[in-house]
Coordinates of C-alpha atoms and ligand atoms in Angstrom, one line a residue:
M46 CA 150.6 110.6 -76.0
R47 CA 150.7 106.9 -76.4
S48 CA 152.9 106.7 -73.3
H49 CA 149.7 107.5 -71.3
L50 CA 147.9 104.4 -72.6
L51 CA 148.0 101.5 -70.1
N52 CA 149.5 98.5 -71.8
D53 CA 152.4 96.1 -72.0
T54 CA 154.9 98.8 -72.7
T55 CA 153.8 101.2 -69.9
A56 CA 153.5 98.9 -67.0
E57 CA 156.3 100.8 -65.2
H58 CA 154.7 104.2 -65.8
Y59 CA 151.4 102.8 -64.5
R60 CA 153.1 101.5 -61.3
R61 CA 154.9 104.8 -60.6
S62 CA 151.9 107.0 -61.4
V63 CA 149.4 105.0 -59.3
T64 CA 151.8 104.6 -56.5
A65 CA 152.4 108.4 -56.4
G66 CA 148.6 108.9 -56.1
V67 CA 148.3 106.3 -53.4
E68 CA 151.2 108.0 -51.5
R69 CA 149.4 111.3 -51.6
V70 CA 146.1 109.9 -50.4
A71 CA 147.8 107.9 -47.7
A72 CA 149.7 111.0 -46.4
K73 CA 146.4 113.0 -46.6
L74 CA 144.4 110.4 -44.6
A75 CA 147.2 110.2 -42.0
A76 CA 147.3 114.0 -41.5
T77 CA 143.6 114.7 -41.5
D78 CA 142.7 116.1 -38.1
R79 CA 139.1 117.0 -38.8
P80 CA 136.5 115.7 -41.3
F81 CA 136.4 119.0 -43.2
T82 CA 138.3 122.2 -43.5
G83 CA 135.0 124.3 -43.4
I84 CA 135.8 126.0 -46.7
S85 CA 132.8 127.7 -48.3
V86 CA 131.5 127.4 -51.9
D87 CA 132.6 131.0 -52.5
E88 CA 136.1 130.3 -51.4
L89 CA 136.5 127.1 -53.3
S90 CA 134.8 127.9 -56.6
P91 CA 137.4 130.4 -57.9
V92 CA 140.1 127.8 -57.2
V93 CA 138.4 125.2 -59.4
D94 CA 137.3 127.8 -62.0
A95 CA 140.8 129.1 -62.4
I96 CA 142.0 125.8 -63.9
D97 CA 142.5 126.1 -67.7
L98 CA 141.3 122.7 -68.9
D99 CA 142.8 123.4 -72.3
R100 CA 146.4 123.6 -70.9
P101 CA 147.4 120.2 -69.6
L102 CA 150.2 120.0 -67.1
G103 CA 151.6 117.0 -68.9
D104 CA 152.8 115.3 -65.8
A105 CA 151.0 113.3 -63.0
S106 CA 153.0 114.8 -60.2
A107 CA 152.1 118.4 -61.2
A108 CA 148.5 117.3 -61.6
L109 CA 148.5 115.8 -58.1
D110 CA 149.9 119.0 -56.7
E111 CA 147.1 120.8 -58.3
L112 CA 144.6 118.2 -57.2
D113 CA 145.6 118.8 -53.6
R114 CA 144.5 122.4 -53.9
V115 CA 141.2 121.8 -55.8
Y116 CA 140.1 118.7 -54.0
L117 CA 142.1 116.7 -51.6
R118 CA 142.8 119.5 -49.2
D119 CA 139.2 120.4 -48.6
A120 CA 137.3 117.1 -49.3
V121 CA 134.9 115.8 -46.8
Y122 CA 136.6 112.8 -45.2
F123 CA 134.3 109.9 -44.2
H124 CA 137.1 108.0 -42.5
H125 CA 137.4 110.7 -39.8
P126 CA 135.7 109.6 -36.5
R127 CA 133.8 112.9 -36.3
Y128 CA 132.2 112.5 -39.7
L129 CA 128.6 111.7 -38.5
G130 CA 126.7 113.0 -41.4
H131 CA 125.0 111.0 -44.1
L132 CA 125.0 107.2 -44.8
N133 CA 128.6 107.1 -45.9
C134 CA 131.0 104.5 -44.4
P135 CA 134.7 104.5 -44.1
V136 CA 135.9 101.9 -46.6
V137 CA 137.8 98.7 -46.0
I138 CA 141.2 98.3 -47.6
P139 CA 140.5 95.0 -49.5
A140 CA 137.7 96.8 -51.3
V141 CA 139.9 99.7 -52.3
L142 CA 142.4 97.2 -53.6
G143 CA 139.6 95.6 -55.6
E144 CA 138.7 99.1 -56.9
A145 CA 142.2 99.7 -58.2
V146 CA 142.2 96.3 -60.0
L147 CA 138.8 96.7 -61.5
S148 CA 139.4 100.1 -63.0
A149 CA 142.8 99.1 -64.4
V150 CA 141.5 95.9 -66.1
N151 CA 138.3 97.8 -66.9
S152 CA 136.0 94.8 -67.6
S153 CA 132.5 95.7 -68.6
L154 CA 130.0 93.4 -67.1
D155 CA 127.3 93.6 -69.8
T156 CA 128.4 90.6 -71.7
W157 CA 130.5 87.5 -71.2
D158 CA 132.8 88.5 -74.1
Q159 CA 133.7 91.7 -72.2
S160 CA 134.3 90.2 -68.8
A161 CA 134.5 86.4 -68.6
G162 CA 135.5 85.6 -65.0
G163 CA 134.1 88.9 -63.9
T164 CA 130.6 87.7 -64.8
L165 CA 131.0 84.5 -62.8
I166 CA 132.3 86.4 -59.8
E167 CA 129.3 88.7 -59.9
R168 CA 127.0 85.8 -60.2
R169 CA 128.6 84.1 -57.2
L170 CA 128.1 87.2 -55.1
I171 CA 124.5 87.5 -56.1
D172 CA 123.9 83.9 -55.1
W173 CA 125.8 84.5 -51.9
T174 CA 123.6 87.5 -51.0
A175 CA 120.4 85.8 -52.0
A176 CA 121.3 82.8 -49.8
R177 CA 122.0 85.1 -46.9
I178 CA 118.5 86.6 -47.4
G179 CA 117.0 83.2 -47.8
L180 CA 115.3 83.9 -51.2
G181 CA 115.2 80.2 -52.3
P182 CA 116.5 78.2 -55.2
A183 CA 115.1 80.4 -58.0
A184 CA 116.6 83.6 -56.8
D185 CA 118.8 85.9 -58.9
G186 CA 119.7 89.5 -59.2
I187 CA 122.2 92.0 -60.5
F188 CA 124.7 94.6 -59.2
T189 CA 123.5 98.2 -59.7
S190 CA 124.8 101.7 -59.2
G191 CA 123.0 102.2 -56.0
G192 CA 119.8 101.8 -53.9
T193 CA 118.0 104.3 -56.1
Q194 CA 118.5 102.2 -59.2
S195 CA 117.8 99.0 -57.3
N196 CA 114.5 100.3 -56.1
L197 CA 113.6 101.5 -59.6
Q198 CA 114.3 98.1 -61.1
A199 CA 112.4 96.2 -58.4
L200 CA 109.4 98.4 -59.0
L201 CA 109.7 98.0 -62.8
L202 CA 109.4 94.3 -62.3
A203 CA 106.5 94.7 -59.9
R204 CA 104.7 96.9 -62.3
E205 CA 105.2 94.4 -65.1
E206 CA 104.1 91.5 -62.9
A207 CA 100.9 93.5 -62.0
K208 CA 100.0 92.8 -65.6
S209 CA 98.4 96.1 -66.1
R210 CA 98.1 97.7 -69.5
P211 CA 99.6 101.2 -69.8
E212 CA 96.1 102.8 -69.8
H213 CA 95.6 101.3 -66.3
F214 CA 98.9 102.6 -64.9
N215 CA 97.1 105.3 -63.0
R216 CA 95.2 102.6 -61.1
L217 CA 98.4 101.0 -59.7
R218 CA 99.3 101.7 -56.1
I219 CA 102.6 101.4 -54.2
F220 CA 102.3 101.3 -50.4
T221 CA 105.3 102.5 -48.4
S222 CA 105.8 104.1 -45.0
E223 CA 106.1 107.8 -44.5
C224 CA 109.7 107.2 -43.5
S225 CA 110.7 105.4 -46.7
H226 CA 113.3 106.7 -49.2
F227 CA 112.3 109.3 -51.8
S228 CA 113.5 107.1 -54.6
V229 CA 110.2 105.2 -54.2
Q230 CA 108.4 108.4 -55.4
K231 CA 110.9 109.1 -58.1
S232 CA 110.6 105.5 -59.4
A233 CA 106.8 105.8 -59.6
K234 CA 107.2 108.9 -61.7
L235 CA 109.8 107.3 -64.0
L236 CA 107.5 104.2 -64.3
G237 CA 104.7 106.3 -65.6
L238 CA 102.4 105.8 -62.7
G239 CA 99.9 108.5 -61.7
P240 CA 100.6 111.2 -59.2
D241 CA 98.5 109.4 -56.5
S242 CA 100.3 106.1 -57.0
V243 CA 102.4 106.1 -53.9
V244 CA 100.3 105.7 -50.7
S245 CA 102.1 106.8 -47.6
V246 CA 101.4 104.5 -44.7
P247 CA 101.8 106.0 -41.2
V248 CA 104.5 104.8 -38.7
D249 CA 104.3 103.9 -35.0
Q250 CA 106.3 105.8 -32.4
N251 CA 109.3 103.7 -33.3
K252 CA 109.1 104.9 -36.9
R253 CA 108.0 101.4 -38.2
M254 CA 105.2 101.0 -40.6
Q255 CA 101.9 100.4 -38.9
T256 CA 100.6 97.2 -40.3
M257 CA 97.0 97.8 -39.2
A258 CA 97.1 101.0 -41.3
L259 CA 98.7 99.1 -44.2
A260 CA 95.9 96.5 -44.0
R261 CA 93.2 99.2 -44.1
A262 CA 95.0 101.1 -47.0
L263 CA 95.1 97.8 -49.0
E264 CA 91.5 97.1 -48.4
R265 CA 90.5 100.7 -49.4
C266 CA 92.6 100.4 -52.5
V267 CA 90.8 97.2 -53.6
A268 CA 87.4 98.6 -52.7
E269 CA 88.0 101.6 -54.9
G270 CA 88.9 99.4 -57.8
A271 CA 92.6 100.3 -57.8
V272 CA 95.4 97.7 -57.9
P273 CA 97.9 97.2 -55.1
M274 CA 101.1 96.8 -57.2
A275 CA 103.7 96.6 -54.5
V276 CA 104.4 97.2 -50.8
V277 CA 107.8 98.7 -50.2
A278 CA 109.0 97.8 -46.7
T279 CA 112.1 99.5 -45.4
A280 CA 114.7 97.5 -43.5
G281 CA 116.6 100.5 -42.0
T282 CA 115.0 103.8 -42.8
T283 CA 117.4 106.5 -43.9
D284 CA 116.6 108.8 -40.9
F285 CA 115.9 106.4 -38.0
G286 CA 117.3 103.0 -39.1
S287 CA 113.9 101.6 -38.2
I288 CA 113.0 98.3 -39.6
D289 CA 109.4 97.8 -40.7
P290 CA 107.6 94.6 -39.4
L291 CA 108.6 92.3 -42.2
P292 CA 106.7 89.1 -41.3
E293 CA 103.4 91.0 -40.9
I294 CA 103.9 92.9 -44.1
A295 CA 104.7 89.6 -45.9
A296 CA 101.5 88.1 -44.7
L297 CA 99.5 91.1 -46.1
C298 CA 101.3 90.9 -49.4
E299 CA 100.4 87.3 -49.6
Q300 CA 96.8 88.0 -48.7
F301 CA 96.5 90.8 -51.4
S302 CA 98.7 89.0 -54.0
T303 CA 101.0 92.0 -54.0
W304 CA 104.7 92.2 -54.8
M305 CA 106.8 92.7 -51.6
H306 CA 109.9 94.8 -52.0
V307 CA 112.3 95.2 -49.1
D308 CA 114.5 98.2 -49.3
A309 CA 117.5 97.1 -47.2
A310 CA 119.8 99.7 -48.6
Y311 CA 120.9 100.6 -45.1
G312 CA 120.0 97.5 -43.1
C313 CA 121.7 95.0 -45.4
G314 CA 124.8 95.0 -43.1
L315 CA 122.7 92.8 -40.8
L316 CA 123.0 90.0 -43.3
A317 CA 126.7 89.7 -42.2
S318 CA 126.0 90.2 -38.5
R319 CA 126.0 87.2 -36.1
E320 CA 124.4 89.2 -33.3
R321 CA 121.7 91.0 -35.1
R322 CA 120.7 89.0 -38.2
H323 CA 117.4 88.2 -36.6
L324 CA 116.3 91.8 -37.0
L325 CA 115.8 91.0 -40.7
D326 CA 113.6 88.0 -40.0
G327 CA 110.8 88.0 -42.6
I328 CA 113.0 89.4 -45.4
E329 CA 113.1 85.9 -46.9
H330 CA 109.5 86.4 -48.0
A331 CA 110.3 89.3 -50.3
D332 CA 109.9 89.2 -54.0
S333 CA 112.7 91.7 -54.4
V334 CA 115.4 93.2 -52.1
T335 CA 117.6 96.2 -52.4
V336 CA 121.1 96.0 -50.7
D337 CA 123.7 98.8 -50.7
Y338 CA 127.0 97.3 -49.9
H339 CA 128.4 100.9 -50.1
K340 CA 126.5 101.7 -46.9
S341 CA 126.8 99.0 -44.4
F342 CA 129.3 96.6 -46.0
F343 CA 132.0 99.3 -45.9
Q344 CA 132.5 99.3 -49.6
P345 CA 133.4 102.3 -51.8
V346 CA 130.7 103.9 -53.9
S347 CA 129.3 102.4 -56.1
S348 CA 128.3 98.9 -54.9
S349 CA 124.7 97.9 -54.7
A350 CA 122.4 95.1 -55.9
V351 CA 118.8 94.2 -56.5
L352 CA 117.9 90.6 -55.7
V353 CA 114.7 88.8 -56.8
R354 CA 113.0 85.6 -55.5
D355 CA 112.1 84.4 -59.0
R356 CA 114.7 84.9 -61.7
A357 CA 112.1 84.7 -64.4
T358 CA 110.9 88.2 -63.4
L359 CA 114.2 89.7 -64.5
R360 CA 113.0 89.1 -68.1
H361 CA 111.1 92.4 -67.9
A362 CA 114.5 94.1 -68.2
T363 CA 115.7 91.9 -71.1
Y364 CA 116.2 93.2 -74.6
H365 CA 118.3 91.6 -77.3
A366 CA 120.5 93.4 -79.7
E367 CA 122.4 91.8 -82.6
Y368 CA 125.5 93.9 -81.8
L369 CA 125.6 92.9 -78.2
N370 CA 123.5 90.0 -76.8
P371 CA 121.6 88.3 -79.6
Q372 CA 118.8 85.9 -78.5
R373 CA 120.8 83.0 -79.9
M374 CA 123.4 83.6 -77.1
A375 CA 120.8 83.0 -74.4
E376 CA 119.9 79.8 -76.2
E377 CA 123.6 78.8 -76.1
R378 CA 123.5 79.6 -72.4
I379 CA 126.2 82.3 -72.7
P380 CA 125.8 84.4 -69.5
N381 CA 125.3 88.0 -70.5
Q382 CA 124.5 90.0 -67.4
V383 CA 123.1 92.9 -69.5
D384 CA 120.0 90.6 -70.0
K385 CA 119.2 91.4 -66.3
S386 CA 120.3 95.0 -66.0
L387 CA 118.9 98.5 -66.7
Q388 CA 122.5 99.5 -67.5
T389 CA 124.6 98.5 -70.5
T390 CA 128.3 99.2 -70.0
R391 CA 128.7 98.4 -66.3
R392 CA 131.5 98.6 -63.8
F393 CA 132.8 95.4 -62.1
D394 CA 131.9 96.7 -58.7
A395 CA 131.3 93.2 -57.5
L396 CA 135.1 92.7 -57.3
K397 CA 135.3 95.0 -54.3
L398 CA 132.9 92.8 -52.3
W399 CA 134.7 89.7 -53.5
M400 CA 138.1 90.9 -52.3
T401 CA 136.5 91.9 -49.0
L402 CA 135.0 88.5 -48.4
R403 CA 138.2 86.7 -49.5
V404 CA 140.4 88.8 -47.1
M405 CA 138.1 89.6 -44.1
G406 CA 135.1 87.3 -44.5
A407 CA 131.5 88.2 -43.9
D408 CA 131.9 87.9 -40.1
G409 CA 134.5 90.7 -40.3
I410 CA 132.0 93.0 -41.9
G411 CA 129.2 92.0 -39.6
E412 CA 131.4 92.7 -36.5
L413 CA 132.2 96.3 -37.8
F414 CA 128.5 96.9 -38.3
D415 CA 127.6 95.5 -34.9
E416 CA 130.2 97.9 -33.4
V417 CA 128.5 100.9 -34.8
C418 CA 125.0 99.6 -33.7
D419 CA 126.5 99.2 -30.2
L420 CA 127.9 102.7 -30.4
A421 CA 124.5 104.1 -31.3
A422 CA 123.0 102.4 -28.3
E423 CA 125.6 104.1 -26.1
G424 CA 124.9 107.4 -27.9
W425 CA 121.2 107.0 -27.1
R426 CA 122.0 106.5 -23.4
L427 CA 124.1 109.7 -23.4
L428 CA 121.4 111.7 -25.1
T429 CA 118.5 110.5 -22.9
A430 CA 120.5 111.4 -19.8
D431 CA 121.4 114.9 -21.1
P432 CA 118.8 117.5 -20.3
R433 CA 120.1 119.8 -23.1
F434 CA 118.8 117.3 -25.8
D435 CA 115.6 115.7 -26.9
V436 CA 116.1 112.4 -28.8
V437 CA 113.5 110.8 -31.1
V438 CA 113.7 107.0 -31.0
E439 CA 115.9 104.3 -29.6
P440 CA 118.0 103.1 -32.5
Q441 CA 117.6 99.7 -34.1
L442 CA 120.6 100.3 -36.3
S443 CA 123.1 103.2 -36.1
T444 CA 121.4 106.6 -36.4
L445 CA 120.4 109.0 -33.7
V446 CA 117.9 111.8 -34.4
F447 CA 117.9 114.5 -31.7
R448 CA 117.8 118.2 -31.2
C449 CA 119.2 120.7 -28.7
I450 CA 116.6 122.4 -26.5
P451 CA 118.3 125.4 -24.9
A452 CA 117.0 126.0 -21.4
A453 CA 116.1 129.6 -21.9
V454 CA 114.0 129.1 -25.0
T455 CA 110.4 127.9 -25.5
A456 CA 109.4 129.3 -29.0
P457 CA 109.4 126.3 -31.3
A458 CA 110.6 128.3 -34.3
E459 CA 113.5 129.7 -32.3
I460 CA 114.6 126.2 -31.3
D461 CA 114.4 125.2 -35.0
R462 CA 116.7 128.1 -35.9
A463 CA 119.1 127.3 -33.1
N464 CA 119.5 123.7 -34.3
L465 CA 119.9 124.8 -38.0
Y466 CA 122.5 127.3 -36.9
A467 CA 124.4 124.7 -34.9
R468 CA 124.6 122.3 -37.8
K469 CA 125.9 125.0 -40.1
A470 CA 128.3 126.5 -37.6
L471 CA 129.7 123.0 -36.9
F472 CA 130.2 122.3 -40.7
A473 CA 131.9 125.7 -41.1
S474 CA 134.2 124.9 -38.3
G475 CA 135.1 121.5 -39.8
E476 CA 135.3 120.0 -36.4
A477 CA 132.5 117.5 -37.1
V478 CA 129.9 116.9 -39.7
V479 CA 126.3 116.0 -38.7
A480 CA 123.1 115.7 -40.8
G481 CA 119.7 117.2 -40.3
T482 CA 116.1 116.3 -40.9
K483 CA 112.6 117.2 -39.8
V484 CA 110.4 115.3 -37.5
G485 CA 106.8 116.4 -37.0
G486 CA 107.6 119.6 -38.9
R487 CA 110.4 120.5 -36.4
Q488 CA 114.1 120.8 -37.2
Y489 CA 116.3 117.9 -35.9
L490 CA 119.9 116.9 -36.1
K491 CA 121.1 113.5 -37.0
F492 CA 124.2 111.3 -36.3
T493 CA 124.6 108.5 -38.8
L494 CA 127.2 106.3 -37.1
L495 CA 129.0 104.0 -39.6
N496 CA 132.6 104.4 -38.3
P497 CA 133.7 101.9 -35.8
E498 CA 136.5 104.3 -34.9
T499 CA 134.0 106.8 -33.5
T500 CA 133.9 106.6 -29.7
A501 CA 131.3 107.6 -27.1
R502 CA 133.8 110.3 -26.2
D503 CA 133.6 111.7 -29.8
I504 CA 129.8 111.7 -29.5
A505 CA 129.9 113.5 -26.2
A506 CA 132.4 116.0 -27.6
V507 CA 130.2 116.7 -30.7
L508 CA 127.1 117.1 -28.5
D509 CA 129.0 119.8 -26.5
L510 CA 130.0 121.6 -29.7
I511 CA 126.4 121.5 -30.9
A512 CA 125.1 122.9 -27.5
G513 CA 127.8 125.6 -27.6
H514 CA 126.8 126.7 -31.1
A515 CA 123.1 126.7 -30.2
E516 CA 123.8 128.8 -27.1
Q517 CA 125.9 131.2 -29.2
Y518 CA 123.1 131.6 -31.7
L519 CA 120.6 132.4 -28.9
G520 CA 123.0 134.8 -27.3
D521 CA 123.4 136.6 -30.6
S522 CA 119.7 136.7 -31.2
L523 CA 119.1 138.1 -27.7
D524 CA 121.6 140.8 -28.5
R525 CA 119.8 141.5 -31.8
A526 CA 116.5 141.8 -30.0
S527 CA 117.8 144.2 -27.3
Ligands
PLP294 C1 120.5 105.4 -49.3 C2 119.2 104.8 -49.5 C3 118.6 104.6 -50.7 C4 119.3 105.1 -52.0 O1 120.5 104.5 -52.2 P1 121.6 105.2 -53.1 O2 122.7 104.1 -53.1 O3 122.0 106.4 -52.5 O4 121.0 105.4 -54.5 C5 117.4 103.9 -50.8 N1 116.8 103.5 -49.7 C6 117.2 103.7 -48.5 C7 116.5 103.3 -47.3 C8 118.4 104.4 -48.3 O5 118.9 104.7 -47.1

């Protein structure tokens, strides 16, 4: 069994094994003609269940053959131009190379004595990101597993800075728009805040937080003797890609001495864009910022960070253990990243971004993100000119929320069902993958465009498929009625 350990004597085995895996994936990517095969849970479960985990195959090649059946053949492929579903990007090759290196070396970024240079690389990337945001000389931050964890950590710091005693936690309030990410609510619960702690602020017709409404909500909060703990502005809402008015929100946070968190999980790609960086103006006033490199920096999952204006606030996540990061090490100025993190053992995800910046540069990433934003603008023009569809807002980033309105139908519930059916039928056909959401209680469909290889022709073709499935549904339901 020792022959499976990666070490000085097995370098050749490692090379052959990983190369064989890379060959399979490369062949698979080259041969994929649709984002999904359309397989159902009922078809795939028995294939996975039939594997006897107590009888190993002993050999990587046999395991790869098997993996083809249980996973690779029917996976959902984000690199395909007709994958238009969730906020998943195709990944850039330098980052995949970084991923291969980081898992083989397997540094853990909790302490200097488990990572050395890895720690310094992560710190450089945190400084680089903070500088792009404009957070100032005292900024710091840490890589996390994703936007959800970044938001949680930011709100933990905000809660501690609100200097409230636990018995007052039910007086703390977080203000965020009705279009913000559900991790804000989850974080509030994890942080022990009361059920009314998250105040939902209405949005305007462009799905951006209404600052007048925020001002009124803050005033009401104070008048009622509650404490405004934080405002969470979203720079790129998950559904609409809308960016809340950051300068106005910053001014209100200043006025009410409230922590300003900007959730830029999606919009962070603008930090690399030369054309659109201005859309993030005002983000430099934030106390904390969430960025998801695994969304708009074309990085593999996971790659995310939370940045803070004042590094001293990270102390709220600091604990010392004799076996890991004793206080004395901090005094000796040994950089232990665990002092700033909610995690202990932690992947060296930063290496992927490092390789990306060293090979392509930030402008390369920004250009890719600009391309998908341009594509969304084109998609918007297609949708507004097409009488079969109703589209919600002109995109600031790269999502389009729309629905099919078949000519013969007027009953709202029937239109909802036709759109739900179209999404499901499309997924089952594997020809394209789209997402769905509700707007004003009605069922909508969504394209999240993160693939620069997707063209306006792909968008037009997928719209035709959707309209076709919706018509098919209505035809069938007319047959059922008659
Ligand atoms: C995706 C997303 C998150 C959550 O990030 P994960 O990396 O999925 O945990 C948070 N906020 C916004 C606005 C998002 O789009």
